[in-house]
mmCIF file of C-alpha atoms in Angstrom:
data_model
loop_
_atom_site.group_PDB
_atom_site.id
_atom_site.type_symbol
_atom_site.label_atom_id
_atom_site.label_comp_id
_atom_site.label_asym_id
_atom_site.label_seq_id
_atom_site.Cartn_x
_atom_site.Cartn_y
_atom_site.Cartn_z
ATOM 1 C CA MET A 493 6.073 -8.924 -3.982
ATOM 2 C CA PHE A 494 3.057 -7.796 -6.024
ATOM 3 C CA CYS A 495 2.586 -4.893 -3.601
ATOM 4 C CA ARG A 496 6.172 -3.806 -4.177
ATOM 5 C CA LEU A 497 5.732 -3.912 -7.957
ATOM 6 C CA ALA A 498 2.428 -2.069 -7.660
ATOM 7 C CA ASN A 499 4.121 0.583 -5.540
ATOM 8 C CA LEU A 500 6.838 0.957 -8.202
ATOM 9 C CA ALA A 501 4.076 1.440 -10.783
ATOM 10 C CA ARG A 502 2.385 4.015 -8.570
ATOM 11 C CA ARG A 503 5.598 5.964 -8.016
ATOM 12 C CA THR A 504 6.365 5.936 -11.729
ATOM 13 C CA ILE A 505 2.867 7.105 -12.647
ATOM 14 C CA LEU A 506 2.934 9.891 -10.062
ATOM 15 C CA SER A 507 6.318 11.066 -11.247
ATOM 16 C CA CYS A 508 5.097 11.106 -14.856
ATOM 17 C CA THR A 509 1.898 13.113 -14.384
ATOM 18 C CA PRO A 510 1.771 16.927 -14.341
ATOM 19 C CA SER A 511 -0.801 16.971 -11.526
ATOM 20 C CA TYR A 512 2.032 16.699 -8.985
ATOM 21 C CA ARG A 513 3.970 19.955 -9.061
ATOM 22 C CA SER A 514 7.701 19.571 -8.604
ATOM 23 C CA LEU A 515 10.685 21.828 -8.307
ATOM 24 C CA SER A 516 12.485 19.819 -10.967
ATOM 25 C CA PRO A 517 11.341 19.000 -14.506
ATOM 26 C CA HIS A 518 9.658 15.674 -14.997
ATOM 27 C CA PRO A 519 8.526 13.603 -18.000
ATOM 28 C CA THR A 520 4.881 13.666 -19.069
ATOM 29 C CA ILE A 521 2.479 11.173 -20.567
ATOM 30 C CA SER A 522 -0.374 12.231 -22.808
ATOM 31 C CA SER A 523 -3.566 10.371 -23.619
ATOM 32 C CA THR A 524 -2.159 9.668 -27.111
ATOM 33 C CA SER A 525 1.229 8.269 -26.068
ATOM 34 C CA THR A 526 2.157 5.052 -27.855
ATOM 35 C CA LEU A 527 3.263 1.983 -25.957
ATOM 36 C CA ALA A 528 6.816 2.521 -27.160
ATOM 37 C CA GLU A 529 6.756 6.140 -25.971
ATOM 38 C CA LEU A 530 5.340 5.076 -22.620
ATOM 39 C CA HIS A 531 7.977 2.374 -22.283
ATOM 40 C CA GLN A 532 10.702 4.930 -22.950
ATOM 41 C CA THR A 533 9.107 7.426 -20.549
ATOM 42 C CA LEU A 534 8.941 4.775 -17.841
ATOM 43 C CA SER A 535 12.597 3.934 -18.377
ATOM 44 C CA ASN A 536 13.622 7.593 -18.358
ATOM 45 C CA SER A 537 11.577 8.430 -15.264
ATOM 46 C CA LYS A 538 13.074 5.512 -13.367
ATOM 47 C CA LYS A 539 16.527 6.943 -14.083
ATOM 48 C CA HIS A 540 15.396 10.520 -13.382
ATOM 49 C CA TYR A 541 13.930 9.658 -9.995
ATOM 50 C CA GLY A 542 16.517 7.085 -8.960
ATOM 51 C CA VAL A 543 14.290 4.012 -9.322
ATOM 52 C CA SER A 544 16.654 1.170 -10.107
ATOM 53 C CA SER A 545 15.948 -1.742 -12.426
ATOM 54 C CA THR A 546 16.310 -4.245 -9.599
ATOM 55 C CA SER A 547 15.519 -7.855 -10.467
ATOM 56 C CA LEU A 548 12.830 -9.778 -8.609
ATOM 57 C CA ASP A 549 15.475 -12.022 -7.083
ATOM 58 C CA GLU A 550 17.406 -9.029 -5.761
ATOM 59 C CA MET A 551 14.248 -7.445 -4.337
ATOM 60 C CA ALA A 552 13.459 -10.692 -2.520
ATOM 61 C CA ALA A 553 16.931 -11.198 -1.052
ATOM 62 C CA PRO A 554 16.791 -11.051 2.758
ATOM 63 C CA VAL A 555 18.830 -8.439 4.595
ATOM 64 C CA ASN A 556 21.277 -9.657 7.237
ATOM 65 C CA THR A 557 20.202 -7.847 10.407
ATOM 66 C CA THR A 558 22.306 -9.755 12.948
ATOM 67 C CA ASP A 559 24.776 -6.947 13.655
ATOM 68 C CA ARG A 560 22.087 -4.264 13.629
ATOM 69 C CA LEU A 561 19.990 -6.126 16.177
ATOM 70 C CA LYS A 562 23.037 -6.870 18.312
ATOM 71 C CA GLN A 563 23.922 -3.176 18.494
ATOM 72 C CA LEU A 564 20.318 -2.216 19.214
ATOM 73 C CA ARG A 565 20.051 -4.739 22.052
ATOM 74 C CA GLN A 566 23.270 -3.475 23.580
ATOM 75 C CA LEU A 567 21.763 -0.001 23.698
ATOM 76 C CA MET A 568 18.495 -1.343 25.120
ATOM 77 C CA ALA A 569 20.306 -3.164 27.933
ATOM 78 C CA SER A 570 22.612 -0.258 28.782
ATOM 79 C CA PRO A 571 21.986 1.596 32.089
ATOM 80 C CA LYS A 572 21.178 4.774 30.152
ATOM 81 C CA TYR A 573 18.076 3.274 28.515
ATOM 82 C CA ASN A 574 17.359 0.033 30.394
ATOM 83 C CA VAL A 575 14.402 -1.284 28.386
ATOM 84 C CA THR A 576 13.444 -4.876 27.652
ATOM 85 C CA ALA A 577 11.493 -4.107 24.468
ATOM 86 C CA TYR A 578 11.798 -1.443 21.798
ATOM 87 C CA VAL A 579 9.144 -0.442 19.273
ATOM 88 C CA VAL A 580 10.017 0.758 15.766
ATOM 89 C CA PRO A 581 6.925 2.114 13.939
ATOM 90 C CA SER A 582 6.676 2.904 10.235
ATOM 91 C CA GLU A 583 5.583 6.514 10.685
ATOM 92 C CA ASP A 584 7.612 9.715 11.042
ATOM 93 C CA ALA A 585 7.152 12.506 13.599
ATOM 94 C CA HIS A 586 4.048 13.697 11.733
ATOM 95 C CA GLN A 587 2.393 10.262 11.482
ATOM 96 C CA SER A 588 2.920 10.294 7.707
ATOM 97 C CA GLU A 589 2.021 7.158 5.757
ATOM 98 C CA TYR A 590 4.871 7.773 3.322
ATOM 99 C CA VAL A 591 8.168 8.875 4.823
ATOM 100 C CA ALA A 592 11.519 10.337 3.768
ATOM 101 C CA ALA A 593 14.519 8.030 3.460
ATOM 102 C CA CYS A 594 15.927 9.314 6.763
ATOM 103 C CA ASP A 595 12.779 8.106 8.544
ATOM 104 C CA GLU A 596 12.786 4.574 7.125
ATOM 105 C CA ARG A 597 13.899 3.117 10.444
ATOM 106 C CA ARG A 598 11.734 0.023 10.367
ATOM 107 C CA PRO A 599 13.051 -1.011 6.906
ATOM 108 C CA PHE A 600 16.622 -0.417 8.092
ATOM 109 C CA ILE A 601 16.407 -2.514 11.235
ATOM 110 C CA SER A 602 14.384 -5.364 9.669
ATOM 111 C CA GLY A 603 15.037 -5.370 5.918
ATOM 112 C CA PHE A 604 11.285 -5.269 5.228
ATOM 113 C CA ASP A 605 10.347 -2.124 3.301
ATOM 114 C CA GLY A 606 6.618 -2.515 2.716
ATOM 115 C CA SER A 607 4.594 0.602 3.506
ATOM 116 C CA ALA A 608 2.855 -0.855 6.583
ATOM 117 C CA GLY A 609 4.319 -2.634 9.565
ATOM 118 C CA CYS A 610 5.620 -2.278 13.097
ATOM 119 C CA ALA A 611 8.723 -3.914 14.564
ATOM 120 C CA VAL A 612 9.007 -4.994 18.202
ATOM 121 C CA ILE A 613 12.475 -6.013 19.371
ATOM 122 C CA THR A 614 13.133 -7.586 22.764
ATOM 123 C CA LEU A 615 16.440 -8.723 24.238
ATOM 124 C CA ASP A 616 15.936 -12.182 22.730
ATOM 125 C CA SER A 617 13.419 -11.852 19.878
ATOM 126 C CA ALA A 618 12.381 -9.649 16.965
ATOM 127 C CA SER A 619 8.826 -9.578 15.606
ATOM 128 C CA MET A 620 7.353 -7.853 12.570
ATOM 129 C CA PHE A 621 3.635 -7.084 12.543
ATOM 130 C CA THR A 622 2.104 -6.475 9.116
ATOM 131 C CA ASP A 623 -1.061 -7.215 7.173
ATOM 132 C CA GLY A 624 -1.949 -9.644 4.385
ATOM 133 C CA ARG A 625 -0.695 -7.394 1.593
ATOM 134 C CA TYR A 626 2.857 -7.964 2.749
ATOM 135 C CA PHE A 627 3.099 -11.504 4.127
ATOM 136 C CA LEU A 628 5.082 -12.790 1.131
ATOM 137 C CA GLN A 629 7.279 -9.715 0.767
ATOM 138 C CA ALA A 630 8.103 -9.549 4.477
ATOM 139 C CA ARG A 631 9.048 -13.207 4.633
ATOM 140 C CA GLN A 632 11.312 -12.840 1.587
ATOM 141 C CA GLN A 633 13.038 -9.669 2.772
ATOM 142 C CA MET A 634 13.599 -10.581 6.427
ATOM 143 C CA ASP A 635 16.250 -13.000 7.650
ATOM 144 C CA ASP A 636 15.920 -15.709 10.301
ATOM 145 C CA ASN A 637 16.312 -13.210 13.137
ATOM 146 C CA TRP A 638 12.703 -12.176 12.614
ATOM 147 C CA THR A 639 9.310 -13.691 13.333
ATOM 148 C CA LEU A 640 6.537 -12.596 10.981
ATOM 149 C CA MET A 641 3.333 -11.790 12.862
ATOM 150 C CA LYS A 642 0.535 -12.062 10.312
ATOM 151 C CA ARG A 643 -1.861 -9.421 11.518
ATOM 152 C CA GLY A 644 -5.521 -10.219 10.990
ATOM 153 C CA LEU A 645 -5.173 -14.000 11.165
ATOM 154 C CA PRO A 646 -6.856 -15.870 14.054
ATOM 155 C CA GLY A 647 -4.763 -15.945 17.184
ATOM 156 C CA VAL A 648 -2.245 -13.334 16.006
ATOM 157 C CA PRO A 649 -2.089 -10.318 18.351
ATOM 158 C CA THR A 650 -1.607 -6.741 17.290
ATOM 159 C CA TRP A 651 1.722 -5.242 18.303
ATOM 160 C CA GLN A 652 -0.036 -3.417 21.143
ATOM 161 C CA GLU A 653 -1.599 -6.659 22.393
ATOM 162 C CA TYR A 654 1.757 -8.397 22.090
ATOM 163 C CA LEU A 655 3.361 -5.808 24.374
ATOM 164 C CA THR A 656 0.613 -5.857 26.973
ATOM 165 C CA GLU A 657 -0.427 -9.523 26.959
ATOM 166 C CA HIS A 658 2.492 -11.627 25.720
ATOM 167 C CA LEU A 659 5.537 -10.081 27.387
ATOM 168 C CA PRO A 660 6.420 -10.563 31.077
ATOM 169 C CA ALA A 661 4.761 -8.366 33.678
ATOM 170 C CA GLY A 662 6.788 -5.269 34.482
ATOM 171 C CA THR A 663 8.256 -5.002 30.980
ATOM 172 C CA ARG A 664 9.823 -1.631 30.194
ATOM 173 C CA VAL A 665 8.911 -0.743 26.606
ATOM 174 C CA GLY A 666 10.978 1.952 24.924
ATOM 175 C CA ILE A 667 9.936 4.131 22.004
ATOM 176 C CA ASP A 668 10.822 7.424 20.368
ATOM 177 C CA PRO A 669 7.906 9.612 21.592
ATOM 178 C CA THR A 670 7.854 11.646 18.379
ATOM 179 C CA LEU A 671 6.897 8.533 16.376
ATOM 180 C CA LEU A 672 3.828 7.600 18.412
ATOM 181 C CA SER A 673 0.553 9.498 18.325
ATOM 182 C CA ALA A 674 -0.576 11.009 21.602
ATOM 183 C CA ALA A 675 -3.720 8.877 21.702
ATOM 184 C CA GLU A 676 -1.717 5.693 21.032
ATOM 185 C CA GLY A 677 0.840 6.613 23.663
ATOM 186 C CA SER A 678 -1.756 7.340 26.318
ATOM 187 C CA GLY A 679 -3.641 4.090 25.680
ATOM 188 C CA LEU A 680 -0.510 1.944 25.611
ATOM 189 C CA LYS A 681 0.842 3.537 28.768
ATOM 190 C CA LYS A 682 -2.351 2.717 30.672
ATOM 191 C CA ALA A 683 -2.509 -0.830 29.304
ATOM 192 C CA LEU A 684 1.086 -1.589 30.297
ATOM 193 C CA LYS A 685 0.600 -0.210 33.777
ATOM 194 C CA ALA A 686 -2.527 -2.278 34.262
ATOM 195 C CA ARG A 687 -0.571 -5.343 33.199
ATOM 196 C CA GLY A 688 1.729 -5.878 36.182
ATOM 197 C CA ASN A 689 3.260 -2.396 36.399
ATOM 198 C CA GLY A 690 4.682 -2.365 32.883
ATOM 199 C CA GLU A 691 6.055 0.960 31.723
ATOM 200 C CA LEU A 692 6.130 2.849 28.436
ATOM 201 C CA VAL A 693 9.478 4.648 28.387
ATOM 202 C CA SER A 694 9.949 7.798 26.331
ATOM 203 C CA ILE A 695 13.444 7.692 24.801
ATOM 204 C CA GLU A 696 14.404 10.954 23.164
ATOM 205 C CA ASP A 697 17.439 9.411 21.460
ATOM 206 C CA ASN A 698 16.156 7.217 18.669
ATOM 207 C CA LEU A 699 18.070 3.969 19.179
ATOM 208 C CA VAL A 700 17.743 2.854 15.553
ATOM 209 C CA ASP A 701 19.269 6.157 14.449
ATOM 210 C CA ILE A 702 22.249 5.491 16.724
ATOM 211 C CA VAL A 703 22.747 2.052 15.155
ATOM 212 C CA TRP A 704 22.266 3.521 11.673
ATOM 213 C CA GLY A 705 24.973 6.085 12.400
ATOM 214 C CA SER A 706 26.634 7.919 9.544
ATOM 215 C CA GLN A 707 24.913 5.685 6.977
ATOM 216 C CA ARG A 708 21.546 7.232 7.756
ATOM 217 C CA PRO A 709 20.368 9.548 4.944
ATOM 218 C CA THR A 710 20.323 13.224 5.854
ATOM 219 C CA ARG A 711 17.020 14.975 6.473
ATOM 220 C CA PRO A 712 15.791 16.719 3.304
ATOM 221 C CA LEU A 713 16.207 20.480 3.228
ATOM 222 C CA ASN A 714 14.401 21.136 -0.049
ATOM 223 C CA LYS A 715 12.863 24.555 -0.537
ATOM 224 C CA ALA A 716 9.202 25.070 0.251
ATOM 225 C CA PHE A 717 7.398 27.052 -2.434
ATOM 226 C CA VAL A 718 4.196 29.046 -2.743
ATOM 227 C CA HIS A 719 1.057 27.302 -3.969
ATOM 228 C CA ASP A 720 -0.552 30.195 -5.842
ATOM 229 C CA VAL A 721 -4.122 31.234 -5.168
ATOM 230 C CA GLU A 722 -4.685 30.460 -8.856
ATOM 231 C CA TYR A 723 -4.581 26.792 -7.782
ATOM 232 C CA SER A 724 -5.735 26.981 -4.138
ATOM 233 C CA GLY A 725 -8.729 29.232 -4.735
ATOM 234 C CA GLU A 726 -8.345 30.902 -1.326
ATOM 235 C CA LEU A 727 -5.765 33.130 0.328
ATOM 236 C CA HIS A 728 -3.952 31.560 3.264
ATOM 237 C CA MET A 729 -4.927 34.420 5.592
ATOM 238 C CA ASP A 730 -8.587 33.687 4.813
ATOM 239 C CA LYS A 731 -8.003 30.039 5.690
ATOM 240 C CA ILE A 732 -6.425 31.091 8.982
ATOM 241 C CA SER A 733 -9.469 33.261 9.739
ATOM 242 C CA ARG A 734 -11.770 30.293 9.159
ATOM 243 C CA VAL A 735 -9.663 28.099 11.423
ATOM 244 C CA ARG A 736 -9.768 30.744 14.174
ATOM 245 C CA ALA A 737 -13.557 31.012 13.867
ATOM 246 C CA THR A 738 -13.850 27.253 14.322
ATOM 247 C CA LEU A 739 -11.525 27.287 17.346
ATOM 248 C CA GLU A 740 -13.570 30.061 18.943
ATOM 249 C CA LYS A 741 -16.736 28.011 18.562
ATOM 250 C CA GLN A 742 -14.990 25.056 20.204
ATOM 251 C CA GLY A 743 -13.626 27.183 23.051
ATOM 252 C CA ALA A 744 -10.018 26.312 22.231
ATOM 253 C CA GLU A 745 -7.136 28.717 22.835
ATOM 254 C CA GLY A 746 -5.350 27.580 19.698
ATOM 255 C CA LEU A 747 -4.414 24.692 17.440
ATOM 256 C CA VAL A 748 -1.250 22.618 17.148
ATOM 257 C CA VAL A 749 -0.879 21.527 13.504
ATOM 258 C CA ALA A 750 1.334 18.455 13.107
ATOM 259 C CA ALA A 751 0.132 16.770 9.901
ATOM 260 C CA LEU A 752 2.292 17.852 6.970
ATOM 261 C CA ASP A 753 -0.599 18.080 4.513
ATOM 262 C CA GLU A 754 -2.490 20.329 6.934
ATOM 263 C CA VAL A 755 0.451 22.705 7.326
ATOM 264 C CA ALA A 756 0.799 22.870 3.533
ATOM 265 C CA TRP A 757 -2.928 23.484 2.982
ATOM 266 C CA LEU A 758 -3.231 26.117 5.695
ATOM 267 C CA LEU A 759 -0.352 28.281 4.462
ATOM 268 C CA ASN A 760 -0.695 27.643 0.708
ATOM 269 C CA LEU A 761 2.787 26.158 0.535
ATOM 270 C CA ARG A 762 4.101 23.004 -1.055
ATOM 271 C CA GLY A 763 7.372 21.086 -0.876
ATOM 272 C CA SER A 764 9.244 17.951 -1.876
ATOM 273 C CA ASP A 765 10.756 16.552 1.320
ATOM 274 C CA ILE A 766 8.967 13.215 0.871
ATOM 275 C CA ASP A 767 9.131 11.572 -2.536
ATOM 276 C CA TYR A 768 5.902 11.858 -4.549
ATOM 277 C CA ASN A 769 4.205 13.852 -1.765
ATOM 278 C CA PRO A 770 4.017 17.674 -2.104
ATOM 279 C CA VAL A 771 4.838 18.401 1.545
ATOM 280 C CA PHE A 772 7.700 19.763 3.661
ATOM 281 C CA PHE A 773 8.801 19.185 7.242
ATOM 282 C CA ALA A 774 7.175 21.778 9.500
ATOM 283 C CA TYR A 775 4.754 22.336 12.366
ATOM 284 C CA ALA A 776 2.371 25.239 12.902
ATOM 285 C CA VAL A 777 0.577 26.711 15.889
ATOM 286 C CA VAL A 778 -2.476 28.923 15.382
ATOM 287 C CA THR A 779 -3.853 31.111 18.183
ATOM 288 C CA LYS A 780 -6.294 34.028 18.099
ATOM 289 C CA ASP A 781 -3.367 36.472 17.961
ATOM 290 C CA ASP A 782 -0.503 34.690 16.198
ATOM 291 C CA VAL A 783 0.436 32.045 13.677
ATOM 292 C CA THR A 784 3.848 30.434 14.090
ATOM 293 C CA LEU A 785 5.502 28.221 11.482
ATOM 294 C CA TYR A 786 8.248 25.938 12.783
ATOM 295 C CA ILE A 787 10.524 25.168 9.856
ATOM 296 C CA ASP A 788 14.239 25.007 9.082
ATOM 297 C CA ASP A 789 15.292 28.449 7.889
ATOM 298 C CA VAL A 790 17.194 27.099 4.889
ATOM 299 C CA LYS A 791 13.921 25.876 3.363
ATOM 300 C CA LEU A 792 12.611 29.398 2.792
ATOM 301 C CA ASP A 793 13.583 31.700 -0.073
ATOM 302 C CA ASP A 794 12.724 35.387 -0.470
ATOM 303 C CA ASN A 795 9.482 34.696 -2.329
ATOM 304 C CA THR A 796 8.247 32.309 0.356
ATOM 305 C CA ARG A 797 9.207 34.720 3.138
ATOM 306 C CA SER A 798 7.273 37.485 1.411
ATOM 307 C CA HIS A 799 4.277 35.170 1.141
ATOM 308 C CA LEU A 800 4.514 34.441 4.887
ATOM 309 C CA GLN A 801 4.609 38.095 5.932
ATOM 310 C CA GLY A 802 2.867 38.492 9.303
ATOM 311 C CA ILE A 803 3.535 34.878 10.305
ATOM 312 C CA LYS A 804 6.219 34.116 12.887
ATOM 313 C CA ILE A 805 8.944 31.759 11.670
ATOM 314 C CA LYS A 806 10.957 29.703 14.139
ATOM 315 C CA PRO A 807 13.274 26.663 13.945
ATOM 316 C CA TYR A 808 11.646 23.294 13.280
ATOM 317 C CA LYS A 809 12.538 21.703 16.614
ATOM 318 C CA ALA A 810 11.823 24.822 18.670
ATOM 319 C CA ILE A 811 8.171 23.827 18.949
ATOM 320 C CA PHE A 812 8.828 21.457 21.847
ATOM 321 C CA GLY A 813 10.469 24.099 24.040
ATOM 322 C CA GLU A 814 7.881 26.731 23.136
ATOM 323 C CA LEU A 815 4.970 24.457 23.983
ATOM 324 C CA SER A 816 6.577 23.734 27.351
ATOM 325 C CA GLU A 817 6.865 27.481 28.015
ATOM 326 C CA LEU A 818 3.264 28.028 26.922
ATOM 327 C CA SER A 819 1.937 25.406 29.331
ATOM 328 C CA ALA A 820 2.325 27.638 32.414
ATOM 329 C CA SER A 821 0.228 30.375 30.807
ATOM 330 C CA LEU A 822 -2.476 27.879 29.862
ATOM 331 C CA VAL A 823 -2.655 26.531 33.418
ATOM 332 C CA GLN A 824 -2.931 30.034 34.853
ATOM 333 C CA ARG A 825 -5.733 31.011 32.493
ATOM 334 C CA LYS A 826 -7.379 27.583 32.605
ATOM 335 C CA ARG A 827 -7.305 27.320 28.833
ATOM 336 C CA LYS A 828 -6.439 24.477 26.464
ATOM 337 C CA LEU A 829 -5.001 24.061 22.999
ATOM 338 C CA LEU A 830 -6.478 21.664 20.481
ATOM 339 C CA ALA A 831 -4.139 19.168 18.832
ATOM 340 C CA GLY A 832 -5.057 17.039 15.847
ATOM 341 C CA GLN A 833 -5.004 13.266 16.066
ATOM 342 C CA THR A 834 -1.624 13.157 14.307
ATOM 343 C CA ALA A 835 0.033 15.088 17.142
ATOM 344 C CA SER A 836 2.778 12.993 18.672
ATOM 345 C CA TRP A 837 3.096 11.820 22.255
ATOM 346 C CA ALA A 838 6.169 14.080 22.497
ATOM 347 C CA LEU A 839 4.201 17.198 21.504
ATOM 348 C CA VAL A 840 1.447 16.542 24.029
ATOM 349 C CA GLU A 841 3.949 15.726 26.793
ATOM 350 C CA ALA A 842 5.770 18.996 26.073
ATOM 351 C CA LEU A 843 2.527 20.935 26.372
ATOM 352 C CA GLY A 844 1.226 18.961 29.349
ATOM 353 C CA LYS A 845 -1.618 16.517 28.887
ATOM 354 C CA ASP A 846 -3.932 18.672 31.032
ATOM 355 C CA ASN A 847 -3.386 21.659 28.740
ATOM 356 C CA VAL A 848 -4.425 20.060 25.484
ATOM 357 C CA THR A 849 -7.409 18.337 23.934
ATOM 358 C CA VAL A 850 -6.552 15.752 21.291
ATOM 359 C CA GLY A 851 -9.265 15.436 18.677
ATOM 360 C CA LYS A 852 -10.224 15.996 15.069
ATOM 361 C CA SER A 853 -8.343 18.863 13.508
ATOM 362 C CA PRO A 854 -10.647 21.546 12.089
ATOM 363 C CA ILE A 855 -8.217 21.893 9.179
ATOM 364 C CA ASN A 856 -8.872 18.325 8.120
ATOM 365 C CA LEU A 857 -12.580 19.064 7.893
ATOM 366 C CA LEU A 858 -12.180 22.471 6.236
ATOM 367 C CA LYS A 859 -9.908 21.222 3.486
ATOM 368 C CA ALA A 860 -12.256 18.317 2.769
ATOM 369 C CA LEU A 861 -14.823 20.776 1.382
ATOM 370 C CA LYS A 862 -13.301 21.840 -1.946
ATOM 371 C CA ASN A 863 -13.878 25.244 -3.491
ATOM 372 C CA PRO A 864 -14.705 25.548 -7.232
ATOM 373 C CA ILE A 865 -11.066 26.050 -8.266
ATOM 374 C CA GLU A 866 -9.956 23.008 -6.277
ATOM 375 C CA LEU A 867 -12.777 20.930 -7.769
ATOM 376 C CA GLU A 868 -11.748 21.861 -11.295
ATOM 377 C CA GLY A 869 -8.134 21.109 -10.467
ATOM 378 C CA MET A 870 -9.186 17.698 -9.182
ATOM 379 C CA ARG A 871 -11.072 16.959 -12.418
ATOM 380 C CA GLN A 872 -8.082 17.920 -14.561
ATOM 381 C CA CYS A 873 -5.786 15.889 -12.324
ATOM 382 C CA HIS A 874 -7.912 12.760 -12.747
ATOM 383 C CA ILE A 875 -8.040 13.158 -16.518
ATOM 384 C CA ARG A 876 -4.242 13.248 -16.710
ATOM 385 C CA ASP A 877 -3.756 10.512 -14.139
ATOM 386 C CA GLY A 878 -6.364 8.344 -15.821
ATOM 387 C CA ALA A 879 -4.582 8.645 -19.165
ATOM 388 C CA ALA A 880 -1.269 7.788 -17.526
ATOM 389 C CA MET A 881 -2.759 4.803 -15.721
ATOM 390 C CA ALA A 882 -4.447 3.426 -18.859
ATOM 391 C CA ASN A 883 -1.259 3.802 -20.881
ATOM 392 C CA TYR A 884 0.848 2.218 -18.183
ATOM 393 C CA PHE A 885 -1.367 -0.860 -17.898
ATOM 394 C CA GLY A 886 -1.486 -1.102 -21.691
ATOM 395 C CA TRP A 887 2.309 -1.192 -21.756
ATOM 396 C CA LEU A 888 2.417 -3.656 -18.852
ATOM 397 C CA GLU A 889 -0.058 -6.019 -20.544
ATOM 398 C CA ASN A 890 1.937 -5.889 -23.761
ATOM 399 C CA GLU A 891 5.181 -6.677 -21.885
ATOM 400 C CA LEU A 892 3.616 -9.601 -20.022
ATOM 401 C CA LEU A 893 1.961 -11.110 -23.110
ATOM 402 C CA PHE A 894 4.678 -10.616 -25.707
ATOM 403 C CA ASN A 895 7.950 -9.938 -23.903
ATOM 404 C CA GLY A 896 7.311 -12.113 -20.806
#
């Protein structure tokens, strides 16, 4: 429960500090704010950003998942899917730590909404694997349909070990291939096969989404916007040139960019598709001749399109078909693309595992070395965030001591 309260504090602080640029106005906290002003700002920001004043008892109330699990198991057992276990990770298709409401599948199916965890559902059991930060919260939020697997304690397997060592030989394990990293998918597939011909089954239809139905939140279509060179310190075309130089040194034909923060950094764009994270849903592919951004057209306005002049723009989901088409050319020329470690199993399967090398993304390394403008921006950000944090904890201490 403490982790949930701490996360509420974090979200409130992030929403109240000017270091996180937003498309909508947000309240600010200065280093001279009084406790009363901070208290009012906290209250206002909770309303502004839809954070409810839920009581501790309400937050701890378990969610009844009986019907949800029943529907999921019916799908699992149907001839169309025919799997005996189904994995529901926390991450989205970009392996993001924080996800949009439409991607909160594990919280929906289990009731547990901590930021880390993995659900494994079989035809007769449901297990939640999480770490020590969330043991109390998970137990309070989940009903009796679930078994809490306390990761890190002696004798408790990881979810991967549970699938390969604790389920019957020959188990067919289903998963949405976009939600599993390529490296994880490859390793799990080999481990299951070695364990009595088990099979990792790629299921394009996300079964939790089917159960969720019309109640599932829609995917955000917020506008992406330009992150000016005044703040980035480098033009996006110069960043692309540096990425291409790195790829040439590595002998790679191109780069598949799946991580949302890497797409945003590379193209000097920002967004608001995930709460409190300045990113937008998109992929990018960089080759020596072209840069292609895969993004929903509605997310781009005239200013952003002008900024992206010279870059090909295609629909978000078109990347899978285009990678499949590209694979034949790569085989013929005996060339490979590089994909970062956040690339999904689905992306690599579309490209063909023999046509891609999965490894560290050069973008991740390039953006780690900050230029002078970025360094100054980081300093200013920490000053503002530090003031907000100090004021928040001052208010919290006062509330606990005097208003209990």
